XYZ file of C-alpha atoms in Angstrom:
682
model
C -24.179 -179.497 -135.317
C -26.783 -176.827 -134.608
C -25.586 -174.667 -137.504
C -25.610 -177.597 -139.890
C -29.120 -178.582 -138.985
C -30.346 -175.000 -139.110
C -29.062 -174.794 -142.672
C -31.418 -177.645 -143.489
C -34.321 -175.802 -141.914
C -34.362 -178.433 -139.168
C -34.481 -177.634 -135.517
C -31.166 -177.275 -133.783
C -32.298 -179.973 -131.394
C -32.545 -183.307 -133.236
C -34.857 -185.684 -131.429
C -36.710 -188.935 -132.108
C -40.265 -189.983 -132.511
C -39.843 -190.552 -128.923
C -70.354 -200.688 -135.039
C -71.547 -197.531 -133.834
C -72.108 -195.698 -137.082
C -75.447 -197.233 -137.992
C -76.883 -197.156 -134.484
C -75.354 -193.957 -133.139
C -77.507 -192.095 -130.594
C -78.062 -188.361 -130.828
C -75.962 -186.976 -127.979
C -76.580 -183.754 -126.167
C -73.035 -183.412 -124.901
C -72.588 -181.602 -121.635
C -69.035 -180.279 -121.887
C -68.070 -179.822 -118.272
C -64.766 -178.360 -119.364
C -61.146 -178.637 -118.493
C -60.352 -177.750 -114.908
C -56.633 -177.022 -114.665
C -54.286 -176.481 -111.796
C -51.939 -173.502 -112.257
C -49.698 -174.825 -114.994
C -46.571 -172.698 -114.759
C -43.998 -174.036 -117.192
C -46.193 -176.974 -118.084
C -48.552 -174.625 -119.887
C -45.790 -172.986 -121.891
C -44.495 -175.991 -123.826
C -44.704 -174.339 -127.260
C -46.753 -172.050 -129.434
C -49.710 -173.816 -131.086
C -48.580 -172.639 -134.536
C -45.178 -174.206 -134.152
C -46.649 -177.494 -132.946
C -48.671 -177.727 -136.131
C -45.525 -177.220 -138.248
C -43.013 -179.522 -136.529
C -43.069 -183.333 -136.826
C -40.713 -186.202 -135.969
C -42.333 -189.438 -137.169
C -41.567 -189.215 -140.906
C -37.776 -189.185 -140.567
C -36.908 -189.867 -136.937
C -35.866 -186.275 -136.230
C -37.696 -182.969 -135.851
C -38.403 -180.945 -138.994
C -41.066 -178.756 -140.557
C -44.179 -180.605 -141.660
C -43.881 -179.450 -145.270
C -40.300 -180.792 -145.412
C -41.210 -184.219 -144.016
C -40.655 -187.109 -146.475
C -44.206 -188.452 -146.156
C -47.882 -187.470 -146.305
C -48.432 -186.413 -142.724
C -51.149 -184.757 -140.636
C -50.962 -183.429 -137.086
C -53.710 -183.302 -134.452
C -52.682 -180.683 -131.919
C -53.230 -180.620 -128.180
C -55.681 -177.750 -128.581
C -57.818 -179.809 -130.960
C -57.755 -182.792 -128.609
C -58.786 -180.717 -125.593
C -61.716 -178.941 -127.237
C -63.430 -182.042 -128.609
C -65.038 -185.161 -127.148
C -63.051 -188.327 -127.957
C -63.660 -191.785 -126.557
C -60.650 -193.519 -128.125
C -57.811 -193.091 -130.587
C -59.899 -193.831 -133.676
C -62.380 -191.047 -132.878
C -59.494 -188.589 -132.588
C -58.464 -189.430 -136.176
C -61.875 -189.365 -137.836
C -61.388 -185.960 -139.522
C -58.015 -186.720 -141.135
C -57.975 -187.098 -144.919
C -57.219 -190.611 -146.156
C -58.456 -192.184 -142.923
C -61.702 -194.117 -142.503
C -62.627 -195.167 -138.959
C -66.201 -196.285 -139.609
C -65.642 -199.023 -142.162
C -65.434 -201.957 -139.765
C -66.925 -201.291 -136.344
C -65.916 -203.865 -133.736
C -68.179 -205.866 -131.474
C -67.555 -203.594 -128.490
C -68.681 -200.568 -130.511
C -65.146 -199.290 -130.975
C -63.800 -198.037 -134.283
C -60.930 -199.370 -136.387
C -58.348 -197.252 -138.217
C -58.107 -197.792 -141.974
C -55.607 -195.744 -144.006
C -55.966 -195.394 -147.781
C -58.341 -198.327 -148.096
C -56.154 -200.784 -146.203
C -57.580 -202.722 -143.211
C -56.727 -201.675 -139.668
C -54.125 -204.469 -139.374
C -51.963 -202.402 -141.730
C -51.836 -199.398 -139.358
C -48.976 -199.300 -136.860
C -49.725 -197.519 -133.575
C -46.823 -195.911 -131.713
C -46.565 -194.082 -128.404
C -43.490 -191.855 -128.411
C -42.099 -194.007 -131.212
C -42.642 -197.327 -129.393
C -44.765 -199.957 -131.170
C -48.100 -200.887 -129.569
C -49.244 -203.534 -132.082
C -48.851 -207.103 -130.842
C -47.700 -210.149 -132.815
C -50.440 -212.633 -131.886
C -54.214 -212.348 -132.084
C -55.064 -211.919 -128.427
C -58.513 -210.432 -129.204
C -59.942 -213.007 -131.658
C -63.367 -212.944 -133.307
C -63.815 -209.244 -133.937
C -62.609 -207.599 -130.701
C -59.478 -205.902 -132.035
C -61.167 -202.504 -131.693
C -60.913 -202.848 -127.907
C -57.180 -202.159 -128.181
C -57.754 -198.639 -129.560
C -58.862 -197.651 -126.050
C -55.299 -198.293 -124.825
C -54.084 -194.739 -125.276
C -52.759 -192.146 -122.826
C -55.267 -189.682 -121.352
C -56.021 -186.716 -123.595
C -54.453 -184.372 -121.043
C -51.132 -186.246 -121.354
C -50.907 -186.014 -125.167
C -48.879 -183.253 -126.827
C -49.996 -184.128 -130.354
C -50.766 -187.048 -132.663
C -48.850 -187.431 -135.910
C -50.479 -189.473 -138.683
C -48.512 -190.762 -141.673
C -50.574 -191.941 -144.625
C -48.523 -194.477 -146.542
C -45.957 -197.151 -145.649
C -43.167 -196.518 -143.145
C -41.713 -200.031 -142.960
C -38.222 -198.622 -143.573
C -38.159 -196.961 -140.151
C -40.739 -198.971 -138.213
C -40.916 -202.478 -139.731
C -43.886 -204.826 -139.839
C -47.480 -203.514 -139.609
C -46.533 -200.072 -140.980
C -47.639 -201.006 -144.513
C -50.710 -198.763 -144.531
C -49.434 -195.989 -142.317
C -48.345 -194.944 -138.838
C -50.103 -193.180 -135.960
C -47.625 -191.796 -133.419
C -49.031 -190.498 -130.115
C -46.504 -188.049 -128.695
C -46.907 -187.399 -124.984
C -46.068 -184.285 -123.002
C -42.634 -184.211 -121.434
C -41.748 -183.818 -117.784
C -41.812 -180.091 -116.984
C -39.319 -178.000 -115.034
C -42.076 -176.546 -112.815
C -45.025 -178.326 -111.217
C -48.338 -178.064 -112.990
C -51.202 -180.198 -114.192
C -54.799 -180.448 -115.273
C -58.033 -182.285 -114.561
C -60.611 -182.868 -117.289
C -64.268 -183.783 -116.757
C -66.646 -184.903 -119.510
C -70.214 -186.172 -119.611
C -72.470 -187.226 -122.453
C -76.245 -187.375 -122.005
C -78.129 -188.900 -124.968
C -81.338 -187.309 -126.137
C -82.934 -190.779 -126.198
C -83.143 -192.412 -122.761
C -82.701 -195.853 -124.349
C -79.023 -195.054 -124.871
C -76.486 -195.093 -122.064
C -74.851 -191.891 -120.852
C -71.073 -191.494 -120.560
C -68.782 -189.992 -117.943
C -65.028 -189.449 -118.136
C -62.341 -187.912 -115.970
C -58.660 -187.553 -116.814
C -55.757 -185.984 -114.986
C -52.167 -185.010 -115.656
C -49.454 -183.684 -113.342
C -45.759 -183.121 -113.884
C -42.842 -181.385 -112.218
C -39.377 -181.739 -110.686
C -38.547 -183.895 -107.675
C -35.041 -182.437 -107.651
C -34.373 -179.421 -109.837
C -32.433 -180.145 -113.050
C -31.936 -183.775 -111.989
C -35.093 -185.792 -111.321
C -38.625 -185.241 -112.655
C -41.983 -187.001 -112.403
C -45.086 -187.237 -114.580
C -48.407 -188.767 -113.460
C -51.395 -189.392 -115.744
C -54.688 -191.237 -115.701
C -58.235 -191.481 -117.006
C -61.479 -193.183 -115.986
C -64.415 -193.793 -118.330
C -67.897 -195.266 -117.850
C -70.593 -195.909 -120.433
C -74.071 -196.935 -119.298
C -75.918 -199.782 -120.958
C -78.317 -199.193 -123.850
C -81.604 -200.910 -124.558
C -81.269 -203.815 -126.978
C -82.257 -202.919 -130.534
C -85.226 -204.811 -131.963
C -85.570 -206.028 -135.541
C -88.481 -204.778 -137.721
C -90.509 -207.857 -136.731
C -90.144 -206.974 -133.039
C -87.667 -209.715 -132.152
C -84.470 -208.967 -130.255
C -81.296 -210.875 -131.048
C -78.829 -211.699 -128.297
C -75.893 -210.526 -130.429
C -76.870 -206.886 -130.635
C -75.386 -203.633 -131.996
C -76.580 -201.579 -129.015
C -73.551 -200.440 -126.940
C -73.101 -202.440 -123.752
C -72.111 -201.062 -120.375
C -68.354 -200.599 -120.132
C -65.711 -199.279 -117.762
C -62.163 -198.269 -118.653
C -59.215 -196.858 -116.804
C -55.636 -195.963 -117.656
C -52.930 -195.080 -115.132
C -49.335 -194.185 -115.902
C -46.194 -192.589 -114.529
C -42.847 -191.481 -115.921
C -39.649 -190.771 -114.014
C -36.825 -188.899 -115.752
C -33.217 -188.549 -114.647
C -30.890 -185.947 -116.198
C -27.432 -186.546 -114.691
C -25.796 -184.219 -117.256
C -27.020 -181.914 -120.003
C -26.001 -184.538 -122.568
C -27.899 -187.499 -121.118
C -31.501 -188.313 -120.200
C -32.705 -191.529 -118.580
C -36.375 -192.381 -118.144
C -38.652 -195.080 -116.773
C -42.304 -195.314 -117.869
C -45.055 -197.630 -116.584
C -48.690 -197.815 -117.660
C -51.717 -199.939 -116.777
C -54.861 -200.203 -118.938
C -58.060 -202.011 -117.938
C -61.299 -202.323 -119.934
C -64.485 -204.192 -118.916
C -67.606 -204.912 -120.998
C -70.888 -206.377 -119.833
C -72.106 -209.516 -121.648
C -74.851 -210.759 -119.336
C -77.426 -210.810 -122.160
C -75.039 -212.360 -124.698
C -74.662 -209.038 -126.548
C -70.990 -209.669 -127.386
C -71.013 -213.469 -127.554
C -73.085 -216.471 -126.524
C -72.556 -217.118 -122.805
C -71.839 -220.744 -121.930
C -74.993 -222.820 -121.345
C -77.159 -219.677 -121.613
C -77.483 -218.695 -125.296
C -77.177 -220.356 -128.665
C -78.811 -223.290 -130.407
C -77.706 -225.846 -127.820
C -77.884 -224.771 -124.176
C -75.883 -227.855 -123.193
C -72.809 -226.422 -124.927
C -70.059 -224.115 -123.808
C -69.928 -221.381 -126.450
C -66.702 -219.663 -125.485
C -67.926 -216.651 -123.451
C -68.605 -215.621 -119.859
C -71.047 -212.846 -118.919
C -68.278 -210.225 -119.188
C -65.210 -209.461 -121.279
C -62.058 -207.753 -120.042
C -59.057 -206.471 -121.988
C -55.927 -205.604 -120.004
C -52.488 -204.254 -120.802
C -49.457 -203.634 -118.589
C -46.495 -201.885 -120.162
C -43.040 -201.089 -118.788
C -40.334 -199.181 -120.653
C -36.922 -197.710 -119.933
C -34.912 -195.481 -122.222
C -31.821 -193.356 -122.671
C -31.066 -190.335 -124.857
C -27.489 -189.201 -125.469
C -26.739 -185.871 -127.148
C -23.294 -186.652 -128.475
C -20.881 -184.363 -130.249
C -21.713 -185.926 -133.615
C -25.411 -186.752 -133.213
C -28.205 -187.994 -130.980
C -28.504 -191.618 -129.838
C -31.824 -192.937 -128.500
C -32.453 -196.408 -127.090
C -35.388 -198.011 -125.285
C -36.485 -201.393 -123.976
C -40.211 -202.112 -123.615
C -42.149 -205.076 -122.253
C -45.892 -205.179 -122.916
C -48.338 -207.821 -121.661
C -51.824 -207.828 -123.212
C -54.586 -210.242 -122.219
C -58.259 -211.010 -122.768
C -60.399 -212.342 -119.909
C -63.921 -213.715 -120.119
C -63.347 -216.243 -122.898
C -63.777 -219.981 -122.286
C -62.947 -223.250 -124.055
C -65.989 -224.092 -126.234
C -67.463 -227.571 -126.552
C -66.706 -227.800 -130.278
C -62.998 -227.082 -129.833
C -61.485 -230.442 -130.743
C -57.743 -230.184 -131.323
C -56.602 -233.356 -133.047
C -60.219 -234.433 -133.381
C -60.563 -235.127 -129.642
C -62.653 -233.252 -127.080
C -60.704 -230.528 -125.303
C -60.009 -231.531 -121.676
C -60.907 -228.060 -120.340
C -64.302 -227.402 -121.973
C -66.109 -224.573 -120.159
C -63.012 -223.470 -118.257
C -61.297 -220.109 -118.654
C -59.392 -219.737 -121.919
C -56.089 -217.995 -121.349
C -55.368 -215.395 -124.028
C -52.149 -213.501 -123.390
C -49.362 -212.121 -125.524
C -46.050 -210.771 -124.258
C -44.031 -208.494 -126.523
C -40.507 -207.384 -125.655
C -39.018 -204.754 -127.971
C -35.580 -203.137 -127.949
C -35.098 -200.092 -130.205
C -31.996 -198.061 -130.883
C -31.434 -195.197 -133.314
C -28.659 -192.722 -134.088
C -29.337 -189.459 -135.958
C -26.258 -187.558 -137.114
C -25.365 -184.940 -139.749
C -22.752 -186.011 -142.285
C -21.059 -183.013 -143.800
C -23.059 -179.988 -144.882
C -25.890 -181.663 -146.822
C -26.658 -185.034 -145.247
C -28.513 -186.191 -142.148
C -28.186 -189.934 -141.549
C -30.413 -192.157 -139.426
C -29.246 -195.675 -138.539
C -30.665 -198.119 -136.044
C -32.011 -201.516 -135.202
C -34.784 -203.380 -133.432
C -35.122 -206.701 -131.623
C -38.679 -207.957 -131.082
C -39.560 -211.117 -129.183
C -43.230 -212.139 -129.023
C -44.977 -214.951 -127.147
C -48.606 -216.086 -127.394
C -50.431 -218.189 -124.805
C -53.854 -219.483 -125.877
C -55.655 -222.084 -123.767
C -57.254 -223.406 -126.935
C -53.878 -224.466 -128.339
C -51.886 -227.521 -127.237
C -48.708 -225.451 -126.753
C -47.485 -221.870 -126.530
C -45.931 -220.163 -129.544
C -43.276 -217.515 -130.024
C -41.360 -215.624 -132.689
C -38.369 -213.324 -132.887
C -37.718 -210.569 -135.424
C -34.499 -208.559 -135.561
C -33.997 -205.591 -137.854
C -31.416 -203.057 -138.986
C -32.125 -199.909 -140.990
C -30.400 -196.868 -142.466
C -31.744 -193.703 -144.050
C -30.164 -190.525 -145.383
C -31.650 -187.127 -146.122
C -29.545 -185.547 -148.846
C -30.182 -181.863 -149.454
C -29.273 -181.710 -153.127
C -30.137 -178.012 -153.269
C -31.272 -175.630 -150.571
C -34.873 -176.239 -151.668
C -34.586 -179.869 -152.817
C -34.096 -182.886 -150.533
C -33.941 -186.597 -151.343
C -34.491 -189.198 -148.615
C -33.368 -192.759 -149.355
C -33.220 -195.714 -147.007
C -33.741 -199.415 -146.474
C -34.564 -201.828 -143.673
C -33.773 -205.511 -143.287
C -36.135 -207.581 -141.107
C -35.279 -211.181 -140.227
C -38.198 -213.347 -139.062
C -37.325 -216.712 -137.522
C -40.172 -218.404 -139.443
C -39.596 -217.242 -143.018
C -36.259 -215.465 -143.200
C -35.419 -211.958 -144.312
C -37.250 -209.088 -145.992
C -35.837 -205.817 -147.326
C -37.998 -202.654 -147.340
C -36.459 -199.717 -149.269
C -37.873 -196.255 -149.901
C -37.001 -193.060 -151.787
C -38.746 -189.710 -151.296
C -38.190 -186.296 -152.890
C -39.308 -182.957 -151.402
C -39.106 -179.768 -153.494
C -39.872 -176.410 -151.886
C -40.768 -174.629 -155.124
C -41.309 -171.369 -153.218
C -42.104 -170.130 -149.733
C -45.727 -171.168 -150.270
C -45.594 -174.159 -152.665
C -44.170 -177.631 -151.935
C -44.155 -180.688 -154.198
C -43.334 -184.053 -152.682
C -43.555 -187.706 -153.690
C -41.883 -191.056 -153.489
C -41.887 -194.822 -153.736
C -41.694 -197.209 -150.783
C -41.979 -200.902 -150.113
C -44.175 -202.037 -147.236
C -43.930 -205.236 -145.220
C -46.265 -207.095 -142.878
C -45.554 -210.425 -141.180
C -48.369 -212.939 -140.578
C -49.812 -212.973 -137.082
C -48.137 -215.469 -134.793
C -51.185 -217.759 -134.600
C -51.662 -217.692 -138.390
C -48.472 -219.763 -138.784
C -49.400 -222.519 -136.313
C -49.428 -226.050 -137.781
C -52.733 -227.067 -136.209
C -55.763 -225.491 -134.544
C -55.327 -221.733 -134.163
C -58.789 -220.464 -133.210
C -62.526 -220.938 -133.326
C -65.327 -218.788 -134.738
C -69.086 -218.965 -135.310
C -69.868 -218.668 -131.578
C -67.611 -221.596 -130.764
C -68.634 -223.861 -133.653
C -66.114 -223.401 -136.510
C -62.483 -224.483 -136.224
C -59.707 -222.439 -137.837
C -56.186 -223.738 -138.308
C -52.869 -222.071 -138.995
C -51.056 -222.198 -142.306
C -47.260 -222.644 -142.008
C -46.996 -221.940 -145.742
C -48.059 -218.298 -145.380
C -45.692 -215.700 -146.753
C -45.367 -212.125 -145.483
C -47.345 -209.479 -147.297
C -45.380 -206.897 -149.241
C -46.480 -203.766 -151.038
C -45.163 -201.202 -153.473
C -46.545 -197.767 -152.739
C -46.294 -194.605 -154.819
C -47.552 -191.105 -154.019
C -47.291 -187.574 -155.382
C -48.566 -184.497 -153.572
C -48.734 -180.716 -153.888
C -49.041 -178.435 -150.829
C -49.820 -174.716 -150.625
C -49.630 -172.554 -147.491
C -49.873 -168.764 -147.669
C -48.882 -168.513 -143.977
C -51.866 -166.210 -143.394
C -54.590 -168.741 -142.641
C -55.097 -170.605 -145.920
C -53.526 -173.926 -146.848
C -54.438 -176.795 -149.151
C -52.991 -180.097 -150.311
C -53.747 -182.694 -152.986
C -52.117 -186.137 -152.972
C -52.528 -189.044 -155.388
C -51.541 -192.530 -154.213
C -51.300 -196.082 -155.542
C -50.712 -199.206 -153.419
C -50.020 -202.649 -154.874
C -50.112 -205.458 -152.304
C -48.549 -208.837 -153.056
C -49.419 -212.052 -151.188
C -52.274 -210.388 -149.290
C -53.313 -212.543 -146.325
C -57.038 -213.268 -146.163
C -59.485 -215.946 -145.102
C -60.463 -218.341 -147.857
C -58.615 -221.572 -147.216
C -60.951 -224.565 -146.784
C -59.849 -228.085 -145.839
C -62.736 -229.546 -147.836
C -61.297 -227.915 -150.977
C -57.516 -227.546 -150.465
C -55.714 -229.820 -147.997
C -52.802 -228.583 -145.842
C -51.024 -230.351 -142.991
C -53.344 -229.079 -140.251
C -56.381 -230.505 -142.049
C -55.460 -234.066 -141.042
C -56.949 -233.646 -137.573
C -59.470 -230.951 -138.590
C -60.943 -231.990 -141.985
C -63.645 -229.284 -142.034
C -61.499 -226.379 -140.773
C -60.746 -223.104 -142.544
C -57.451 -221.229 -142.710
C -55.767 -218.092 -144.041
C -54.165 -217.965 -147.469
C -52.106 -215.570 -149.565
C -54.214 -213.970 -152.288
C -52.330 -213.180 -155.460
C -52.626 -209.408 -155.347
C -54.648 -206.421 -154.170
C -54.549 -202.785 -155.223
C -55.838 -199.540 -153.771
C -55.518 -196.127 -155.364
C -57.057 -192.720 -154.925
C -56.767 -188.998 -154.256
C -56.739 -187.028 -150.984
C -57.654 -183.357 -150.721
C -57.583 -181.124 -147.646
C -57.834 -177.401 -147.023
C -58.097 -174.935 -144.170
C -59.562 -171.506 -144.916
C -59.699 -168.570 -142.519
C -62.862 -166.935 -143.809
C -62.589 -164.073 -141.348
C -60.801 -163.330 -138.113
C -63.255 -165.440 -136.107
C -64.367 -167.945 -138.771
C -62.432 -171.015 -139.966
C -63.500 -173.683 -142.463
C -61.815 -177.106 -142.697
C -62.601 -179.462 -145.581
C -61.196 -182.794 -146.700
C -62.211 -185.427 -149.211
C -60.806 -188.851 -150.112
C -61.615 -190.927 -153.181
C -60.464 -194.552 -152.952
C -60.850 -197.488 -155.321
C -59.606 -201.060 -154.927
C -59.212 -204.338 -156.755
C -58.541 -207.953 -155.783
C -56.715 -210.263 -158.177
C -56.981 -214.034 -157.625
C -55.302 -216.631 -159.855
C -54.394 -213.838 -162.237
C -57.996 -212.682 -162.685
C -59.818 -209.629 -161.347
C -62.047 -210.626 -158.443
C -63.912 -207.520 -157.283
C -63.084 -204.962 -154.594
C -61.872 -204.934 -151.008
C -64.547 -204.889 -148.312
C -65.168 -201.976 -145.927
C -63.433 -199.523 -148.286
C -65.698 -196.568 -149.036
C -65.142 -194.962 -152.421
C -66.012 -191.477 -151.117
C -65.291 -190.054 -147.642
C -65.676 -186.343 -146.849
C -65.502 -184.150 -143.742
C -66.302 -180.467 -143.249
C -66.167 -178.261 -140.161
C -67.059 -174.598 -139.684
C -65.726 -173.007 -136.475
C -66.734 -169.656 -135.027
C -64.627 -168.123 -132.259
C -67.439 -165.900 -131.035
C -65.375 -164.392 -128.213
C -62.030 -165.050 -126.597
C -63.827 -167.541 -124.364
C -66.615 -168.992 -126.524
C -66.123 -171.184 -129.609
C -68.886 -172.949 -131.560
C -68.578 -175.427 -134.415
C -70.692 -177.512 -136.754
C -69.286 -180.578 -138.497
C -70.556 -182.951 -141.139
C -69.164 -186.260 -142.342
C -70.132 -188.395 -145.321
C -69.162 -192.019 -145.940
C -70.072 -193.548 -149.274
C -71.185 -197.085 -150.041
C -68.680 -199.905 -149.529
C -68.548 -203.630 -150.194
C -69.697 -205.906 -147.407
C -67.384 -208.768 -148.383
C -64.067 -209.028 -150.218
C -64.252 -209.937 -153.890
C -66.949 -210.178 -156.532
C -70.407 -210.687 -154.947
C -71.171 -213.259 -157.660
C -68.507 -215.544 -156.158
C -69.880 -215.505 -152.597
C -70.959 -218.806 -151.069
C -72.784 -220.092 -147.980
C -73.908 -217.664 -145.286
C -72.048 -214.759 -146.885
C -74.074 -215.153 -150.060
C -77.358 -215.366 -148.135
C -76.484 -212.243 -146.128
C -75.511 -210.318 -149.249
C -78.712 -211.286 -151.074
C -80.791 -210.023 -148.129
C -79.091 -206.704 -147.311
C -76.493 -206.053 -150.033
C -73.517 -203.736 -149.603
C -72.975 -201.283 -146.733
C -75.022 -198.195 -147.545
C -73.828 -194.590 -147.612
C -74.716 -192.227 -144.769
C -74.195 -188.680 -143.509
C -73.714 -187.519 -139.909
C -73.901 -183.989 -138.491
C -72.381 -182.771 -135.221
C -72.856 -179.528 -133.303
C -70.650 -178.506 -130.412
C -68.768 -175.786 -128.636
C -66.469 -174.876 -125.783
C -66.393 -172.088 -123.221
C -63.367 -170.950 -121.229
C -64.729 -169.891 -117.855
C -61.436 -168.526 -116.528
C -57.711 -168.916 -116.948
C -57.773 -172.315 -115.265
C -61.274 -173.568 -116.175
């Protein structure tokens, strides 16, 4: 098998894919550096150049980046270690086609938008395992809190980012793209690292930050049993509340609140023979945010228009996740088989049952008491990668996904099950021409089956030029609570009822892209990619019981609900280049132009919100010495719509807000930083 795969320019080892922007303080970052224990084998995982060229997410097996059947970018371990990142979104902010500042969450975290599509269309993976949950366990604008649930930087080998749908391999939620965090493997010799970071703002009104992360790995019994330990701790101090021009200070405030986060994990690997690996992985994530001045939501009986009401919030918010996974890899004579079983429990604490929550029109019996918000997702994945003859590499597999949602606001718990099968084949038509075709069938117990096919062609025109492009269908199932026949949530600081819509259909998309890549292998590379996405049955707010009656309106006659819009489109161009200006000077540039269109009842209805037409990033790096590196970076985000659709069709509070402040304005940010290597281990 090794010779066959080598002929395809694959590796002989086939393996699987196992709002702050507007109120950002000016930080004077004190980079306290990376303090490492002697790493031994752990430090010799691979050459940095090779890591930038090899990817696994696009096809399920390892291959050169330029041969991958997708538009893909890689963030290396070196890049992660020499920069200051708070969460996953910040680590992706310099990737072309990605916008992380379009919709900042209430906790100050960033959301990940790919090619103009909202963050719900981005599937997050850790070693190929899905992290997105089926139900909305962070309602009312707190979804950004989940981007903090990532392994410590010191435990990450690289991050692979696919721009464009990957529903064929990964199913629902991969309609916009995929972010796969690939962690470092258990090493054959003991080694590790400790990282310390601190951020001290220039303005004392902004809270400082401190972070520590650690990583250790090595054998418990040589060639049989290995262990990996990882963890991180983060603290952000509180900031002074921001005042309006008239001097007043609103309780709901964009100033970052005090927060604490920690992540702890461990992995145990067993290698009974050279052909088999078994592993067990556990991880705990905890995040806490202060809300004692109602910065994130109106605290019961403390803020709001009526102090006699419970508004749905305590004086803190906590977001927790516990994840357990086991897996097995078999290197068989005809291919590689990978299987894993994961159970993930995600919860929100600090929410309460508001006074105005009236399921069935009656007062809720638990007003003011803790509102349970918990989702449990159990996912089984299996995948076989095998060469077929001299010119084919086949990937076949399946997934079983069971999801449960418990919400104290709802009269009963809800669940759903999705099972899937998929197959894909890379056919090397010529030595320099490969066609990848595949399809996936997903069966949802609420609305039946959905087929997601794709076809992708990669032509290596020469050693330096590559042309690639394809067509794929994307698929995204409604959130579990969006299908509930009755009350599904509450917004407006505990005053507006939302109901589910059992008539919702899954969103589907047809996505086309064509790209050209150039790499002279001497320090200069560039790529240009054009893309077009057509979304059918886009799910959006807009249903109103006072206008269109559905079954849940009977007990909630003034409620709102989600509907399927007729159609939405996004299209644009991505450009990226890396230029080695001199031995010590490197320039990185990327630019993305994106346009969008909503179509309702067969008529054009404006653009998508939070989708900037122009996004650009530039970084100049100077490796002054072998130990000292300095860099300056700039980022530009153009104007974007504040609300979906044509502003002329806005009503109510949205119209008033738009008339007062208009669309989201363009802005430019500049960053200056550097790193210094004190010694071999510091």
